[in-house]
PDB file of C-alpha atoms in Angstrom:
ATOM      1  CA  UNK A   1      16.674 -33.633  -3.820  1.00 44.00           C
ATOM      2  CA  UNK A   2      17.222 -33.154  -0.132  1.00 44.00           C
ATOM      3  CA  UNK A   3      14.423 -33.280   2.397  1.00 42.00           C
ATOM      4  CA  UNK A   4      14.751 -29.491   2.860  1.00 42.00           C
ATOM      5  CA  UNK A   5      13.984 -28.848  -0.792  1.00 41.00           C
ATOM      6  CA  UNK A   6      10.939 -31.129  -0.881  1.00 38.00           C
ATOM      7  CA  UNK A   7       9.208 -29.589   2.114  1.00 39.00           C
ATOM      8  CA  UNK A   8       5.437 -29.418   1.957  1.00 37.00           C
ATOM      9  CA  UNK A   9       4.222 -25.889   1.143  1.00 44.00           C
ATOM     10  CA  UNK A  10       1.658 -24.078   3.273  1.00 46.00           C
ATOM     11  CA  UNK A  11      -1.988 -24.793   2.548  1.00 46.00           C
ATOM     12  CA  UNK A  12      -2.435 -21.403   0.879  1.00 50.00           C
ATOM     13  CA  UNK A  13       0.474 -22.207  -1.433  1.00 50.00           C
ATOM     14  CA  UNK A  14      -0.620 -25.793  -2.036  1.00 49.00           C
ATOM     15  CA  UNK A  15      -4.111 -25.022  -3.276  1.00 55.00           C
ATOM     16  CA  UNK A  16      -3.127 -21.810  -5.100  1.00 68.00           C
ATOM     17  CA  UNK A  17      -5.353 -19.498  -3.056  1.00 82.00           C
ATOM     18  CA  UNK A  18      -4.243 -16.080  -1.924  1.00 88.00           C
ATOM     19  CA  UNK A  19      -3.853 -15.707   1.860  1.00 93.00           C
ATOM     20  CA  UNK A  20      -6.380 -13.374   3.484  1.00 94.00           C
ATOM     21  CA  UNK A  21      -3.618 -11.201   4.930  1.00 95.00           C
ATOM     22  CA  UNK A  22      -2.255 -10.590   1.457  1.00 95.00           C
ATOM     23  CA  UNK A  23      -5.732  -9.735   0.191  1.00 96.00           C
ATOM     24  CA  UNK A  24      -6.272  -7.307   3.077  1.00 96.00           C
ATOM     25  CA  UNK A  25      -2.900  -5.656   2.443  1.00 96.00           C
ATOM     26  CA  UNK A  26      -3.802  -5.254  -1.229  1.00 97.00           C
ATOM     27  CA  UNK A  27      -7.178  -3.779  -0.301  1.00 97.00           C
ATOM     28  CA  UNK A  28      -5.578  -1.234   2.043  1.00 97.00           C
ATOM     29  CA  UNK A  29      -2.999  -0.241  -0.575  1.00 97.00           C
ATOM     30  CA  UNK A  30      -5.751   0.099  -3.188  1.00 97.00           C
ATOM     31  CA  UNK A  31      -7.864   2.158  -0.818  1.00 96.00           C
ATOM     32  CA  UNK A  32      -4.951   4.511  -0.224  1.00 96.00           C
ATOM     33  CA  UNK A  33      -4.363   4.801  -3.953  1.00 96.00           C
ATOM     34  CA  UNK A  34      -7.995   5.627  -4.644  1.00 97.00           C
ATOM     35  CA  UNK A  35      -8.021   8.176  -1.804  1.00 95.00           C
ATOM     36  CA  UNK A  36      -4.879   9.840  -3.178  1.00 95.00           C
ATOM     37  CA  UNK A  37      -6.318   9.952  -6.677  1.00 97.00           C
ATOM     38  CA  UNK A  38      -9.665  11.375  -5.552  1.00 97.00           C
ATOM     39  CA  UNK A  39      -7.896  13.900  -3.332  1.00 94.00           C
ATOM     40  CA  UNK A  40      -5.673  14.925  -6.228  1.00 95.00           C
ATOM     41  CA  UNK A  41      -8.637  15.389  -8.542  1.00 96.00           C
ATOM     42  CA  UNK A  42     -10.458  17.357  -5.849  1.00 94.00           C
ATOM     43  CA  UNK A  43      -7.509  19.740  -5.366  1.00 93.00           C
ATOM     44  CA  UNK A  44      -7.086  20.024  -9.139  1.00 93.00           C
ATOM     45  CA  UNK A  45     -10.751  20.905  -9.697  1.00 93.00           C
ATOM     46  CA  UNK A  46     -10.693  23.435  -6.856  1.00 91.00           C
ATOM     47  CA  UNK A  47      -7.495  24.909  -8.256  1.00 90.00           C
ATOM     48  CA  UNK A  48      -8.990  25.330 -11.714  1.00 90.00           C
ATOM     49  CA  UNK A  49     -12.601  26.214 -10.898  1.00 90.00           C
ATOM     50  CA  UNK A  50     -12.244  27.810  -7.478  1.00 82.00           C
ATOM     51  CA  UNK A  51     -10.380  30.856  -6.276  1.00 76.00           C
ATOM     52  CA  UNK A  52      -7.259  29.493  -4.552  1.00 76.00           C
ATOM     53  CA  UNK A  53      -4.533  31.764  -3.218  1.00 84.00           C
ATOM     54  CA  UNK A  54      -2.141  30.356  -5.796  1.00 87.00           C
ATOM     55  CA  UNK A  55      -3.784  28.607  -8.748  1.00 89.00           C
ATOM     56  CA  UNK A  56      -0.529  27.183 -10.106  1.00 91.00           C
ATOM     57  CA  UNK A  57       0.367  25.647  -6.742  1.00 92.00           C
ATOM     58  CA  UNK A  58      -3.098  24.068  -6.397  1.00 90.00           C
ATOM     59  CA  UNK A  59      -2.957  22.589  -9.898  1.00 92.00           C
ATOM     60  CA  UNK A  60       0.563  21.262  -9.310  1.00 94.00           C
ATOM     61  CA  UNK A  61      -0.469  19.667  -6.008  1.00 94.00           C
ATOM     62  CA  UNK A  62      -3.539  18.075  -7.599  1.00 94.00           C
ATOM     63  CA  UNK A  63      -1.539  16.574 -10.453  1.00 95.00           C
ATOM     64  CA  UNK A  64       1.191  15.387  -8.062  1.00 96.00           C
ATOM     65  CA  UNK A  65      -1.304  13.628  -5.790  1.00 95.00           C
ATOM     66  CA  UNK A  66      -3.032  11.974  -8.748  1.00 95.00           C
ATOM     67  CA  UNK A  67       0.297  10.706 -10.123  1.00 96.00           C
ATOM     68  CA  UNK A  68       1.441   9.549  -6.661  1.00 95.00           C
ATOM     69  CA  UNK A  69      -1.727   7.435  -6.498  1.00 96.00           C
ATOM     70  CA  UNK A  70      -0.209   5.144  -9.127  1.00 96.00           C
ATOM     71  CA  UNK A  71       2.320   3.704  -6.652  1.00 96.00           C
ATOM     72  CA  UNK A  72      -0.163   2.153  -4.198  1.00 96.00           C
ATOM     73  CA  UNK A  73      -2.563   1.219  -7.011  1.00 97.00           C
ATOM     74  CA  UNK A  74       0.143  -0.692  -8.893  1.00 97.00           C
ATOM     75  CA  UNK A  75       1.322  -2.256  -5.634  1.00 97.00           C
ATOM     76  CA  UNK A  76      -2.232  -3.368  -4.810  1.00 97.00           C
ATOM     77  CA  UNK A  77      -2.598  -4.979  -8.224  1.00 97.00           C
ATOM     78  CA  UNK A  78       0.735  -6.736  -7.833  1.00 97.00           C
ATOM     79  CA  UNK A  79      -0.207  -8.000  -4.377  1.00 96.00           C
ATOM     80  CA  UNK A  80      -3.488  -9.392  -5.691  1.00 96.00           C
ATOM     81  CA  UNK A  81      -1.581 -11.164  -8.461  1.00 95.00           C
ATOM     82  CA  UNK A  82       0.988 -12.411  -5.902  1.00 95.00           C
ATOM     83  CA  UNK A  83       3.958 -10.655  -7.489  1.00 95.00           C
ATOM     84  CA  UNK A  84       6.993 -10.458  -5.206  1.00 93.00           C
ATOM     85  CA  UNK A  85       8.059  -7.024  -6.484  1.00 94.00           C
ATOM     86  CA  UNK A  86       4.828  -5.446  -5.239  1.00 96.00           C
ATOM     87  CA  UNK A  87       5.668  -5.631  -1.554  1.00 95.00           C
ATOM     88  CA  UNK A  88       8.416  -2.991  -1.896  1.00 94.00           C
ATOM     89  CA  UNK A  89       6.189  -0.223  -3.294  1.00 95.00           C
ATOM     90  CA  UNK A  90       3.441  -1.162  -0.828  1.00 96.00           C
ATOM     91  CA  UNK A  91       5.822  -0.861   2.133  1.00 96.00           C
ATOM     92  CA  UNK A  92       7.214   2.431   0.800  1.00 95.00           C
ATOM     93  CA  UNK A  93       3.674   3.797   0.518  1.00 94.00           C
ATOM     94  CA  UNK A  94       2.962   2.904   4.148  1.00 96.00           C
ATOM     95  CA  UNK A  95       6.247   4.394   5.333  1.00 96.00           C
ATOM     96  CA  UNK A  96       5.338   7.646   3.549  1.00 94.00           C
ATOM     97  CA  UNK A  97       1.752   7.633   4.861  1.00 94.00           C
ATOM     98  CA  UNK A  98       2.658   7.099   8.510  1.00 95.00           C
ATOM     99  CA  UNK A  99       4.427  10.455   9.119  1.00 95.00           C
ATOM    100  CA  UNK A 100       1.715  12.250   7.144  1.00 94.00           C
ATOM    101  CA  UNK A 101      -0.939  10.731   9.403  1.00 94.00           C
ATOM    102  CA  UNK A 102       1.018  11.592  12.538  1.00 94.00           C
ATOM    103  CA  UNK A 103       1.520  15.201  11.410  1.00 95.00           C
ATOM    104  CA  UNK A 104      -2.206  15.505  10.733  1.00 94.00           C
ATOM    105  CA  UNK A 105      -2.821  14.685  14.397  1.00 92.00           C
ATOM    106  CA  UNK A 106      -1.108  17.955  15.324  1.00 92.00           C
ATOM    107  CA  UNK A 107      -3.122  20.041  12.859  1.00 90.00           C
ATOM    108  CA  UNK A 108      -6.435  20.127  14.675  1.00 87.00           C
ATOM    109  CA  UNK A 109      -9.935  20.181  13.252  1.00 91.00           C
ATOM    110  CA  UNK A 110     -11.001  17.612  10.656  1.00 91.00           C
ATOM    111  CA  UNK A 111      -7.384  16.620  10.051  1.00 92.00           C
ATOM    112  CA  UNK A 112      -7.185  14.819  13.426  1.00 95.00           C
ATOM    113  CA  UNK A 113      -9.641  11.970  12.683  1.00 95.00           C
ATOM    114  CA  UNK A 114      -8.287  11.688   9.133  1.00 93.00           C
ATOM    115  CA  UNK A 115      -4.767  11.452  10.570  1.00 95.00           C
ATOM    116  CA  UNK A 116      -5.851   8.754  13.003  1.00 96.00           C
ATOM    117  CA  UNK A 117      -7.395   6.692  10.202  1.00 95.00           C
ATOM    118  CA  UNK A 118      -4.347   7.170   7.968  1.00 95.00           C
ATOM    119  CA  UNK A 119      -1.920   6.177  10.728  1.00 96.00           C
ATOM    120  CA  UNK A 120      -3.971   3.103  11.671  1.00 96.00           C
ATOM    121  CA  UNK A 121      -4.243   2.013   8.025  1.00 96.00           C
ATOM    122  CA  UNK A 122      -0.484   2.487   7.502  1.00 96.00           C
ATOM    123  CA  UNK A 123       0.485   0.483  10.592  1.00 97.00           C
ATOM    124  CA  UNK A 124      -2.049  -2.246   9.805  1.00 97.00           C
ATOM    125  CA  UNK A 125      -0.843  -2.528   6.212  1.00 97.00           C
ATOM    126  CA  UNK A 126       2.799  -2.680   7.355  1.00 96.00           C
ATOM    127  CA  UNK A 127       2.005  -5.505   9.759  1.00 96.00           C
ATOM    128  CA  UNK A 128       0.168  -7.383   7.014  1.00 96.00           C
ATOM    129  CA  UNK A 129       2.979  -6.828   4.498  1.00 96.00           C
ATOM    130  CA  UNK A 130       5.812  -8.099   6.691  1.00 94.00           C
ATOM    131  CA  UNK A 131       3.820 -11.067   7.946  1.00 92.00           C
ATOM    132  CA  UNK A 132       5.350 -14.496   7.320  1.00 91.00           C
ATOM    133  CA  UNK A 133       2.257 -15.742   5.480  1.00 92.00           C
ATOM    134  CA  UNK A 134       2.404 -12.779   3.094  1.00 93.00           C
ATOM    135  CA  UNK A 135       6.133 -13.199   2.529  1.00 91.00           C
ATOM    136  CA  UNK A 136       5.683 -16.868   1.681  1.00 92.00           C
ATOM    137  CA  UNK A 137       2.734 -16.196  -0.626  1.00 93.00           C
ATOM    138  CA  UNK A 138       4.841 -13.670  -2.544  1.00 93.00           C
ATOM    139  CA  UNK A 139       7.729 -16.144  -2.645  1.00 91.00           C
ATOM    140  CA  UNK A 140      10.102 -13.659  -1.024  1.00 88.00           C
ATOM    141  CA  UNK A 141      13.247 -15.218   0.367  1.00 84.00           C
ATOM    142  CA  UNK A 142      14.963 -13.682   3.370  1.00 72.00           C
ATOM    143  CA  UNK A 143      18.642 -12.755   3.473  1.00 71.00           C
ATOM    144  CA  UNK A 144      20.850 -15.801   2.990  1.00 62.00           C
ATOM    145  CA  UNK A 145      17.930 -17.975   1.841  1.00 64.00           C
ATOM    146  CA  UNK A 146      18.335 -17.662  -1.897  1.00 60.00           C
ATOM    147  CA  UNK A 147      18.292 -20.965  -3.731  1.00 59.00           C
TER     148      UNK A 147
END
């Protein structure tokens, strides 16, 4: 073995603990998933029990939001278990959440603070997900670094 292959792993890798940044990224992804699911159930209940303008559209939106919640929830679980595949869905979730948050800023009313929180969470999660410590903990190799 060459000296490059026998390099000493980071302390988080050596003792088998999960880096805090990875844990925080998983928590943010899980929080987004729970929020999507609760929001979907809320819209679904209002669509069924309330008097929406278009009941079918409200029910469809509620079901869609609840199903979309699976992506960040599965990504959060994968991040907690240190699965390399989980970073992709987590990044995709943040890239979808960022424009939604920014558009909410233009809406006015209660949507503005919600948009600010969503945008901040998305940017924070993206920074945590592309961090070197996170990449190493998930054993993700960069381009040209495959063994």
